[in-house]
């Protein structure tokens, strides 16, 4: 079984190392030796340390390598949309099997890859694209195919989970925690994809597509990052027995006419400390799946890093290699349900709203009236002197309101109207609440 490796960076170099260290076991498990036919990289002269591989295997001609007749399996760990999309479509159309960790490409144009796989008859596996080492996509696309998944809630970005965990543990602000994440090598030099939620949104699209048998792309996912989360938000969450996590939530629902829909979103949210995802700290990932017959299932582990991600890649390589030897392919993409994706405004959410208001008669009633006008029911209200402490600042009060579930658009309109009120000095923070309080 001959393998073309595209990319030899953080993940690719660990794939090479594991292939070397476990050669005998992999041969036994597959039923044939697994050999590297070539490794495509960008810089031939790059120092690759003591990587256990023949240096003549390196090439900058990825397409030439893919097209070789002696290549059976293409492993792509380069990342990005192009040229990866062109390479993988070419490989799949030619009947080769593909293993990729490229969540950005799968979320942007998974359809092109699935269609090419169907045309060429090879396998397309991508376990490493979501939650690194955690076996999650195979359970969704195989083990749970006899069940009906209603909701997937996950922490799928390690960098942001590290930052939010550090803010929670130390009281640090976002900038300070990001600096620590960068120093420790969790955050990349350009952390935009992580902190603005793009990485988690791509993973959410992949999870929703598999869970609901529907093509969901990155553009269908409502996305908010964590850059606006403040130390005060984290402290406020703590005071309520909660913590803040960047969640990806994919859920079934129904539109006004009762037709089944899905909603897919990524945003920071307060969750109670008793929630299974609250204890997921550091750079770990965890995904909570709620299925009709199976009930709740929790998947937990390392969502990033060279070796953990390479473990998932190699698992896929073994699966596709076995299939090729047996002359079979795995089930193709399952998108038969084709459910419409609901806009965020229709998603049912709860809000935690923290206001700085004038402390005089009628203010609470006026604020409550705004919620009522937008059909948003208030669950709890907490008032204290502005600035905390017994005395506070005298003329103002801090008002913290937690709502019941309502359409997100109604909650956003409520907050918009509150911002315009003379009695509301400031809307200090607005956070969604998940998992019951
Ligand atoms: P790196 O940046 O460490 O490595 C990228 C590799 O691709 C390098 O070897 C680079 O070559 C090569 N490359 C870049 N552009 C080209 C090109 N045009 N032609 C040929 N080779 C090219 O990335 P990672 O290993 O971190 O990530 C790889 C993939 O895995 C991405 O899709 C990422 O999203 C995904 N992933 C990564 C995880 C992680 O923890 N790192 C976790 C889960 C998924 P050179 O070595 O010469 O620079
Ligand atoms: N940047 C990603 C993270 C890598 O922090 O989780 C894994 O996909």
Short mmCIF file of C-alpha atoms and ligand atoms in Angstrom, two decimals:
data_model
loop_
_atom_site.label_atom_id
_atom_site.label_comp_id
_atom_site.label_asym_id
_atom_site.label_seq_id
_atom_site.Cartn_x
_atom_site.Cartn_y
_atom_site.Cartn_z
CA UNK A 1 0.00 0.00 0.00
CA UNK A 2 1.73 3.20 -1.19
CA UNK A 3 0.98 6.53 0.40
CA UNK A 4 1.58 10.10 -0.80
CA UNK A 5 1.98 12.49 2.12
CA UNK A 6 1.11 16.11 1.35
CA UNK A 7 2.61 18.30 4.10
CA UNK A 8 5.25 17.53 6.69
CA UNK A 9 4.74 20.17 9.37
CA UNK A 10 3.35 19.76 12.91
CA UNK A 11 1.01 16.92 11.95
CA UNK A 12 2.79 15.49 8.89
CA UNK A 13 6.11 14.97 10.68
CA UNK A 14 4.30 12.99 13.42
CA UNK A 15 2.55 10.90 10.76
CA UNK A 16 6.02 10.05 9.37
CA UNK A 17 7.33 9.20 12.83
CA UNK A 18 4.37 6.96 13.71
CA UNK A 19 4.52 5.22 10.32
CA UNK A 20 8.17 4.43 11.02
CA UNK A 21 7.77 3.39 14.68
CA UNK A 22 4.71 1.23 14.11
CA UNK A 23 5.57 -0.20 10.69
CA UNK A 24 5.36 -3.85 11.76
CA UNK A 25 2.06 -3.44 13.62
CA UNK A 26 0.52 -1.41 10.82
CA UNK A 27 1.53 -4.07 8.29
CA UNK A 28 -0.09 -6.75 10.44
CA UNK A 29 -3.27 -4.72 10.94
CA UNK A 30 -3.67 -3.80 7.28
CA UNK A 31 -2.44 -7.06 5.79
CA UNK A 32 0.18 -5.39 3.58
CA UNK A 33 3.19 -3.14 4.18
CA UNK A 34 2.52 0.60 4.17
CA UNK A 35 5.19 2.60 2.33
CA UNK A 36 5.65 6.32 1.76
CA UNK A 37 5.87 6.95 -2.01
CA UNK A 38 6.71 10.65 -1.57
CA UNK A 39 6.26 13.70 0.66
CA UNK A 40 5.18 17.02 -0.82
CA UNK A 41 6.33 20.16 1.01
CA UNK A 42 6.75 23.85 0.24
CA UNK A 43 10.45 24.22 1.19
CA UNK A 44 12.81 21.40 0.23
CA UNK A 45 15.66 22.95 2.21
CA UNK A 46 13.77 23.19 5.54
CA UNK A 47 15.52 21.57 8.52
CA UNK A 48 13.31 18.63 9.53
CA UNK A 49 15.44 17.44 12.44
CA UNK A 50 16.04 13.72 12.67
CA UNK A 51 12.86 12.66 10.88
CA UNK A 52 13.15 8.89 10.19
CA UNK A 53 12.63 9.11 6.43
CA UNK A 54 14.66 8.92 3.20
CA UNK A 55 15.36 12.59 2.25
CA UNK A 56 15.01 11.81 -1.48
CA UNK A 57 11.27 11.26 -0.91
CA UNK A 58 10.67 15.01 -0.51
CA UNK A 59 9.30 16.95 -3.48
CA UNK A 60 7.64 20.30 -4.16
CA UNK A 61 5.56 18.76 -6.97
CA UNK A 62 2.46 17.68 -5.04
CA UNK A 63 0.32 17.19 -8.15
CA UNK A 64 2.98 15.08 -9.85
CA UNK A 65 3.18 12.89 -6.73
CA UNK A 66 -0.61 12.46 -6.52
CA UNK A 67 -0.80 11.43 -10.19
CA UNK A 68 1.77 8.67 -9.86
CA UNK A 69 0.35 5.22 -10.67
CA UNK A 70 2.01 3.63 -7.66
CA UNK A 71 0.14 5.91 -5.17
CA UNK A 72 -2.94 4.31 -3.57
CA UNK A 73 -3.67 6.67 -0.67
CA UNK A 74 -3.20 10.45 -0.44
CA UNK A 75 -2.82 11.97 3.03
CA UNK A 76 -3.28 15.75 3.08
CA UNK A 77 -1.96 17.67 6.08
CA UNK A 78 -1.15 20.99 4.41
CA UNK A 79 -4.32 22.95 5.21
CA UNK A 80 -6.11 25.85 3.49
CA UNK A 81 -8.49 25.86 0.55
CA UNK A 82 -6.21 25.99 -2.50
CA UNK A 83 -4.15 24.22 -3.71
CA UNK A 84 -5.42 21.47 -1.36
CA UNK A 85 -8.89 21.35 -2.98
CA UNK A 86 -7.46 20.89 -6.49
CA UNK A 87 -5.08 18.17 -5.31
CA UNK A 88 -7.72 16.19 -3.45
CA UNK A 89 -10.34 16.43 -6.20
CA UNK A 90 -7.70 15.18 -8.66
CA UNK A 91 -6.73 12.28 -6.37
CA UNK A 92 -10.33 11.25 -5.63
CA UNK A 93 -11.44 11.44 -9.27
CA UNK A 94 -8.50 9.18 -10.13
CA UNK A 95 -9.90 6.59 -7.69
CA UNK A 96 -7.34 7.09 -4.93
CA UNK A 97 -8.40 7.15 -1.30
CA UNK A 98 -7.91 10.37 0.63
CA UNK A 99 -7.29 11.05 4.31
CA UNK A 100 -7.33 14.71 5.31
CA UNK A 101 -7.21 16.83 8.49
CA UNK A 102 -8.32 19.92 6.57
CA UNK A 103 -11.42 21.23 8.37
CA UNK A 104 -11.31 24.57 6.56
CA UNK A 105 -11.59 22.86 3.16
CA UNK A 106 -14.24 20.37 4.28
CA UNK A 107 -16.40 23.18 5.68
CA UNK A 108 -15.83 25.45 2.68
CA UNK A 109 -16.38 22.89 -0.07
CA UNK A 110 -16.88 19.39 1.34
CA UNK A 111 -19.35 18.79 -1.49
CA UNK A 112 -16.58 18.95 -4.12
CA UNK A 113 -14.60 16.30 -2.24
CA UNK A 114 -17.56 13.99 -1.61
CA UNK A 115 -18.68 14.27 -5.23
CA UNK A 116 -15.16 13.49 -6.48
CA UNK A 117 -14.97 10.48 -4.13
CA UNK A 118 -18.29 9.18 -5.44
CA UNK A 119 -17.04 9.64 -9.02
CA UNK A 120 -13.70 7.91 -8.47
CA UNK A 121 -14.87 5.17 -6.10
CA UNK A 122 -12.23 5.78 -3.40
CA UNK A 123 -12.67 6.59 0.28
CA UNK A 124 -12.69 10.07 1.87
CA UNK A 125 -11.85 10.00 5.59
CA UNK A 126 -11.30 13.05 7.81
CA UNK A 127 -11.37 12.01 11.48
CA UNK A 128 -8.53 14.41 12.39
CA UNK A 129 -10.39 17.45 11.06
CA UNK A 130 -12.57 17.78 14.20
CA UNK A 131 -11.32 17.43 17.78
CA UNK A 132 -7.87 16.03 16.86
CA UNK A 133 -7.28 12.67 18.50
CA UNK A 134 -10.85 12.13 19.70
CA UNK A 135 -12.66 9.35 17.83
CA UNK A 136 -15.79 11.32 17.03
CA UNK A 137 -16.55 11.40 13.31
CA UNK A 138 -16.44 7.60 12.93
CA UNK A 139 -19.02 7.20 15.76
CA UNK A 140 -21.20 9.84 14.08
CA UNK A 141 -20.91 8.43 10.58
CA UNK A 142 -21.00 4.73 11.52
CA UNK A 143 -21.81 3.72 15.11
CA UNK A 144 -24.75 6.12 15.50
CA UNK A 145 -26.26 5.53 12.05
CA UNK A 146 -29.02 3.45 13.59
CA UNK A 147 -30.03 6.29 15.90
CA UNK A 148 -31.32 9.83 15.58
CA UNK A 149 -29.07 12.61 16.85
CA UNK A 150 -30.93 15.63 18.22
CA UNK A 151 -28.12 17.86 19.40
CA UNK A 152 -24.34 18.15 19.44
CA UNK A 153 -22.71 20.58 21.89
CA UNK A 154 -18.96 20.82 21.95
CA UNK A 155 -15.76 22.55 22.90
CA UNK A 156 -13.84 22.00 19.68
CA UNK A 157 -11.10 24.62 19.81
CA UNK A 158 -8.20 24.02 22.16
CA UNK A 159 -6.67 27.49 21.94
CA UNK A 160 -9.81 29.33 23.03
CA UNK A 161 -10.53 26.76 25.72
CA UNK A 162 -7.05 27.32 27.11
CA UNK A 163 -7.61 31.11 27.10
CA UNK A 164 -11.05 30.95 28.75
CA UNK A 165 -9.83 28.39 31.31
CA UNK A 166 -6.89 30.68 32.19
CA UNK A 167 -9.23 33.68 32.52
CA UNK A 168 -11.46 31.63 34.81
CA UNK A 169 -8.59 30.33 36.94
CA UNK A 170 -6.59 33.54 37.36
CA UNK A 171 -9.02 36.40 36.71
CA UNK A 172 -6.82 37.54 33.79
CA UNK A 173 -8.25 39.55 30.91
CA UNK A 174 -8.48 38.23 27.34
CA UNK A 175 -5.25 39.90 26.11
CA UNK A 176 -3.21 38.60 29.03
CA UNK A 177 -4.53 35.04 28.64
CA UNK A 178 -3.89 35.13 24.88
CA UNK A 179 -0.31 36.17 25.56
CA UNK A 180 0.14 33.17 27.86
CA UNK A 181 -1.40 30.84 25.24
CA UNK A 182 1.03 32.20 22.64
CA UNK A 183 4.05 31.81 24.95
CA UNK A 184 3.10 28.19 25.66
CA UNK A 185 2.70 27.44 21.93
CA UNK A 186 -1.08 26.89 21.99
CA UNK A 187 -2.03 29.98 20.01
CA UNK A 188 -0.51 30.56 16.58
CA UNK A 189 1.34 33.76 15.64
CA UNK A 190 -1.90 34.87 13.95
CA UNK A 191 -4.60 33.62 16.34
CA UNK A 192 -7.53 35.06 14.33
CA UNK A 193 -8.95 31.72 13.13
CA UNK A 194 -9.11 30.46 16.70
CA UNK A 195 -10.14 33.52 18.76
CA UNK A 196 -12.68 34.76 16.20
CA UNK A 197 -14.32 31.33 16.05
CA UNK A 198 -13.57 30.47 12.39
CA UNK A 199 -11.83 27.20 13.33
CA UNK A 200 -14.69 26.12 15.60
CA UNK A 201 -17.27 27.14 12.98
CA UNK A 202 -15.62 24.91 10.36
CA UNK A 203 -15.71 22.01 12.81
CA UNK A 204 -19.34 22.78 13.70
CA UNK A 205 -20.26 22.56 10.00
CA UNK A 206 -18.60 19.14 9.71
CA UNK A 207 -20.29 17.84 12.86
CA UNK A 208 -23.72 19.11 11.82
CA UNK A 209 -23.39 17.59 8.34
CA UNK A 210 -22.67 14.17 9.82
CA UNK A 211 -25.17 14.36 12.69
CA UNK A 212 -28.13 15.53 10.60
CA UNK A 213 -27.41 13.90 7.19
CA UNK A 214 -27.45 17.35 5.62
CA UNK A 215 -24.80 19.40 3.84
CA UNK A 216 -23.86 22.24 6.19
CA UNK A 217 -21.07 24.62 5.18
CA UNK A 218 -19.05 27.23 7.04
CA UNK A 219 -21.32 29.97 5.67
CA UNK A 220 -24.35 28.33 7.37
CA UNK A 221 -22.80 28.62 10.82
CA UNK A 222 -23.49 31.64 13.03
CA UNK A 223 -20.08 32.59 14.43
CA UNK A 224 -18.91 34.78 17.30
CA UNK A 225 -15.43 34.62 18.84
CA UNK A 226 -14.15 35.25 22.36
CA UNK A 227 -12.33 38.58 21.91
CA UNK A 228 -15.14 40.50 23.63
CA UNK A 229 -15.25 38.25 26.70
CA UNK A 230 -13.97 40.31 29.63
CA UNK A 231 -12.61 39.46 33.07
CA UNK A 232 -15.82 41.01 34.45
CA UNK A 233 -17.93 38.57 32.38
CA UNK A 234 -15.95 35.65 33.75
CA UNK A 235 -16.31 36.95 37.32
CA UNK A 236 -20.05 37.47 36.79
CA UNK A 237 -20.35 33.89 35.52
CA UNK A 238 -18.47 32.63 38.56
CA UNK A 239 -20.82 34.54 40.88
CA UNK A 240 -23.71 32.62 39.33
CA UNK A 241 -22.00 29.22 39.63
CA UNK A 242 -21.12 29.21 35.94
CA UNK A 243 -18.12 29.32 33.63
CA UNK A 244 -17.73 30.69 30.09
CA UNK A 245 -16.86 28.37 27.18
CA UNK A 246 -16.71 28.81 23.42
CA UNK A 247 -19.39 26.34 22.38
CA UNK A 248 -20.34 24.85 19.07
CA UNK A 249 -24.01 23.92 19.09
CA UNK A 250 -25.78 22.03 16.34
CA UNK A 251 -29.41 21.23 17.01
CA UNK A 252 -32.55 20.01 15.33
CA UNK A 253 -35.56 22.30 15.51
CA UNK A 254 -38.68 23.25 13.61
CA UNK A 255 -39.72 26.34 11.67
CA UNK A 256 -43.00 28.23 12.10
CA UNK A 257 -44.74 25.77 9.78
CA UNK A 258 -43.50 22.82 11.85
CA UNK A 259 -40.99 21.67 9.22
CA UNK A 260 -37.81 20.15 10.61
CA UNK A 261 -34.72 22.37 10.51
CA UNK A 262 -31.21 22.52 11.94
CA UNK A 263 -29.38 25.41 13.55
CA UNK A 264 -25.62 25.59 13.86
CA UNK A 265 -23.79 28.21 15.91
CA UNK A 266 -20.51 28.99 17.58
CA UNK A 267 -20.36 31.59 20.36
CA UNK A 268 -19.18 32.05 23.93
CA UNK A 269 -21.78 30.98 26.46
CA UNK A 270 -22.21 30.68 30.20
CA UNK A 271 -22.71 27.10 31.36
CA UNK A 272 -23.35 25.93 34.93
CA UNK A 273 -20.36 24.35 36.69
CA UNK A 274 -22.43 21.15 36.93
CA UNK A 275 -22.58 20.84 33.10
CA UNK A 276 -20.38 18.01 31.70
CA UNK A 277 -18.49 20.52 29.51
CA UNK A 278 -17.69 22.92 32.38
CA UNK A 279 -14.84 20.79 33.70
CA UNK A 280 -13.13 20.55 30.31
CA UNK A 281 -10.07 22.70 30.96
CA UNK A 282 -6.75 23.62 29.42
CA UNK A 283 -6.50 22.95 25.68
CA UNK A 284 -8.71 19.85 25.79
CA UNK A 285 -11.76 19.31 23.60
CA UNK A 286 -15.02 17.56 24.44
CA UNK A 287 -18.21 16.93 22.52
CA UNK A 288 -21.56 16.06 24.07
CA UNK A 289 -23.91 14.19 21.72
CA UNK A 290 -27.58 13.70 22.52
CA UNK A 291 -29.19 10.86 20.59
CA UNK A 292 -32.74 9.59 20.72
CA UNK A 293 -32.07 5.97 21.71
CA UNK A 294 -28.48 6.15 22.98
CA UNK A 295 -29.15 9.13 25.23
CA UNK A 296 -26.25 11.43 26.15
CA UNK A 297 -22.72 10.53 25.01
CA UNK A 298 -19.54 12.40 25.88
CA UNK A 299 -16.30 12.37 23.85
CA UNK A 300 -13.20 13.87 25.47
CA UNK A 301 -9.50 14.19 24.69
CA UNK A 302 -6.76 16.17 22.99
CA UNK A 303 -8.09 18.23 20.13
CA UNK A 304 -4.79 19.43 18.73
CA UNK A 305 -1.05 18.81 18.57
CA UNK A 306 1.13 16.82 16.21
CA UNK A 307 1.01 13.35 17.77
CA UNK A 308 -2.67 13.33 18.84
CA UNK A 309 -3.76 14.53 15.40
CA UNK A 310 -1.44 12.05 13.67
CA UNK A 311 -3.08 9.26 15.69
CA UNK A 312 -6.44 10.11 14.07
CA UNK A 313 -4.82 10.40 10.62
CA UNK A 314 -3.17 6.97 10.96
CA UNK A 315 -6.44 5.38 12.12
CA UNK A 316 -8.02 6.62 8.89
CA UNK A 317 -5.05 5.41 6.83
CA UNK A 318 -5.46 1.89 8.25
CA UNK A 319 -9.20 1.95 7.49
CA UNK A 320 -8.86 3.10 3.87
CA UNK A 321 -5.91 0.77 3.23
CA UNK A 322 -7.90 -2.22 4.48
CA UNK A 323 -10.83 -1.21 2.29
CA UNK A 324 -8.60 -1.00 -0.78
CA UNK A 325 -7.12 -4.42 -0.12
CA UNK A 326 -10.62 -5.85 0.30
CA UNK A 327 -11.76 -4.07 -2.88
CA UNK A 328 -14.52 -2.17 -1.05
CA UNK A 329 -15.21 1.40 -0.03
CA UNK A 330 -16.96 2.79 3.02
CA UNK A 331 -20.48 4.19 2.81
CA UNK A 332 -20.52 7.41 0.82
CA UNK A 333 -21.68 10.79 2.12
CA UNK A 334 -25.10 10.69 3.78
CA UNK A 335 -26.90 13.95 3.01
CA UNK A 336 -30.36 12.56 2.17
CA UNK A 337 -32.21 14.56 4.87
CA UNK A 338 -31.24 17.89 3.26
CA UNK A 339 -32.72 19.90 6.15
CA UNK A 340 -32.89 23.69 5.85
CA UNK A 341 -30.51 25.62 8.10
CA UNK A 342 -32.37 28.09 10.30
CA UNK A 343 -31.07 31.66 10.60
CA UNK A 344 -29.56 32.56 13.98
CA UNK A 345 -32.44 34.93 14.73
CA UNK A 346 -34.76 31.91 15.00
CA UNK A 347 -32.44 29.87 17.23
CA UNK A 348 -33.81 29.47 20.75
CA UNK A 349 -31.36 30.84 23.29
CA UNK A 350 -31.18 32.34 26.77
CA UNK A 351 -29.35 35.53 27.69
CA UNK A 352 -27.52 36.81 30.76
CA UNK A 353 -27.71 40.62 30.55
CA UNK A 354 -25.73 42.83 32.88
CA UNK A 355 -26.86 46.47 33.05
CA UNK A 356 -25.67 49.62 34.80
CA UNK A 357 -28.93 51.48 35.53
CA UNK A 358 -30.14 54.56 37.37
CA UNK A 359 -31.20 53.57 40.90
CA UNK A 360 -34.61 55.23 41.21
CA UNK A 361 -38.30 54.22 41.38
CA UNK A 362 -39.77 52.63 38.25
CA UNK A 363 -36.46 51.64 36.63
CA UNK A 364 -36.88 47.92 37.21
CA UNK A 365 -40.43 48.08 35.83
CA UNK A 366 -39.25 50.01 32.76
CA UNK A 367 -36.50 47.50 32.08
CA UNK A 368 -38.87 44.57 32.59
CA UNK A 369 -41.29 46.26 30.19
CA UNK A 370 -38.72 46.18 27.40
CA UNK A 371 -38.31 42.43 27.82
CA UNK A 372 -42.08 41.99 27.85
CA UNK A 373 -42.54 44.07 24.68
CA UNK A 374 -40.27 41.69 22.78
CA UNK A 375 -41.95 38.59 24.22
CA UNK A 376 -38.89 37.62 26.28
CA UNK A 377 -39.65 36.08 29.64
CA UNK A 378 -37.35 36.93 32.56
CA UNK A 379 -36.14 34.00 34.68
CA UNK A 380 -34.13 35.76 37.40
CA UNK A 381 -33.22 39.34 38.39
CA UNK A 382 -30.39 40.33 40.70
CA UNK A 383 -29.76 43.91 41.76
CA UNK A 384 -26.89 45.42 43.74
CA UNK A 385 -25.24 48.82 44.11
CA UNK A 386 -23.24 49.80 41.01
CA UNK A 387 -19.56 48.95 41.31
CA UNK A 388 -20.32 46.23 43.90
CA UNK A 389 -19.79 46.52 47.67
CA UNK A 390 -22.32 47.78 50.20
CA UNK A 391 -22.24 51.45 49.24
CA UNK A 392 -21.52 51.29 45.50
CA UNK A 393 -21.61 54.58 43.61
CA UNK A 394 -24.88 55.74 45.15
CA UNK A 395 -27.01 56.82 42.17
CA UNK A 396 -26.61 53.74 39.96
CA UNK A 397 -27.33 50.05 40.39
CA UNK A 398 -26.05 46.87 38.74
CA UNK A 399 -28.89 44.81 37.33
CA UNK A 400 -28.30 41.25 36.18
CA UNK A 401 -31.14 39.60 34.28
CA UNK A 402 -31.28 36.01 33.07
CA UNK A 403 -34.01 35.15 30.59
CA UNK A 404 -35.96 32.06 29.70
CA UNK A 405 -35.55 30.61 26.22
CA UNK A 406 -36.60 32.95 23.39
CA UNK A 407 -35.74 33.45 19.71
CA UNK A 408 -32.28 35.02 19.46
CA UNK A 409 -33.68 37.90 17.35
CA UNK A 410 -36.12 38.83 20.15
CA UNK A 411 -33.30 38.85 22.68
CA UNK A 412 -31.09 40.95 20.40
CA UNK A 413 -33.94 43.44 19.85
CA UNK A 414 -34.50 43.64 23.62
CA UNK A 415 -30.85 44.47 24.23
CA UNK A 416 -30.93 46.99 21.36
CA UNK A 417 -33.85 48.83 22.95
CA UNK A 418 -32.25 48.73 26.41
CA UNK A 419 -29.13 50.40 24.98
CA UNK A 420 -31.28 53.37 23.90
CA UNK A 421 -32.92 53.97 27.30
CA UNK A 422 -31.87 57.02 29.33
CA UNK A 423 -32.14 55.02 32.57
CA UNK A 424 -29.69 52.40 31.25
CA UNK A 425 -26.23 53.95 31.69
CA UNK A 426 -24.50 50.99 30.05
CA UNK A 427 -25.11 47.44 28.88
CA UNK A 428 -22.09 45.95 30.63
CA UNK A 429 -22.31 42.51 29.07
CA UNK A 430 -24.57 40.22 27.10
CA UNK A 431 -23.85 36.51 27.16
CA UNK A 432 -25.86 33.54 26.03
CA UNK A 433 -26.62 30.89 28.63
CA UNK A 434 -26.67 27.16 27.84
CA UNK A 435 -27.37 24.05 29.84
CA UNK A 436 -29.89 25.30 32.40
CA UNK A 437 -29.20 27.44 35.46
P1 LIG B 1 1.92 23.18 9.37
O1 LIG B 1 1.88 24.58 8.94
O2 LIG B 1 2.75 22.80 10.53
O3 LIG B 1 2.44 22.28 8.14
C1 LIG B 1 1.99 22.50 6.83
C2 LIG B 1 2.82 21.64 5.88
O4 LIG B 1 2.33 21.85 4.56
C3 LIG B 1 4.31 22.00 5.85
O5 LIG B 1 5.07 20.83 5.76
C4 LIG B 1 4.46 22.83 4.56
O6 LIG B 1 5.70 22.69 3.93
C5 LIG B 1 3.41 22.18 3.69
N1 LIG B 1 2.90 23.10 2.65
C6 LIG B 1 2.37 24.32 2.82
N2 LIG B 1 2.01 24.83 1.63
C7 LIG B 1 2.39 23.92 0.69
C8 LIG B 1 2.32 23.88 -0.71
N3 LIG B 1 1.79 24.88 -1.42
N4 LIG B 1 2.80 22.78 -1.37
C9 LIG B 1 3.32 21.75 -0.65
N5 LIG B 1 3.41 21.72 0.69
C10 LIG B 1 2.95 22.81 1.35
O7 LIG B 1 0.41 22.70 9.55
P2 LIG B 1 -0.16 21.62 10.58
O8 LIG B 1 0.61 20.37 10.48
O9 LIG B 1 -0.35 22.24 11.91
O10 LIG B 1 -1.66 21.41 10.01
C11 LIG B 1 -1.89 20.63 8.86
C12 LIG B 1 -3.40 20.39 8.70
O11 LIG B 1 -3.88 19.69 9.84
C13 LIG B 1 -4.26 21.65 8.60
O12 LIG B 1 -5.35 21.40 7.76
C14 LIG B 1 -4.75 21.84 10.03
O13 LIG B 1 -5.95 22.56 10.09
C15 LIG B 1 -4.95 20.41 10.43
N6 LIG B 1 -4.94 20.18 11.86
C16 LIG B 1 -3.88 20.59 12.61
C17 LIG B 1 -3.85 20.37 13.96
C18 LIG B 1 -2.70 20.82 14.79
O14 LIG B 1 -2.76 20.64 16.03
N7 LIG B 1 -1.63 21.36 14.22
C19 LIG B 1 -4.98 19.68 14.64
C20 LIG B 1 -6.02 19.24 13.74
C21 LIG B 1 -5.99 19.49 12.42
P3 LIG B 1 7.09 23.15 4.64
O15 LIG B 1 7.32 22.11 5.71
O16 LIG B 1 8.09 23.09 3.57
O17 LIG B 1 6.81 24.49 5.19
N1 LIG B 2 -6.11 25.63 16.32
C1 LIG B 2 -6.86 24.47 16.63
C2 LIG B 2 -7.22 24.47 18.12
C3 LIG B 2 -6.06 23.25 16.25
O1 LIG B 2 -6.74 25.33 18.87
O2 LIG B 2 -8.00 23.65 18.54
C4 LIG B 2 -6.86 21.99 16.19
O3 LIG B 2 -7.78 21.99 15.15
#
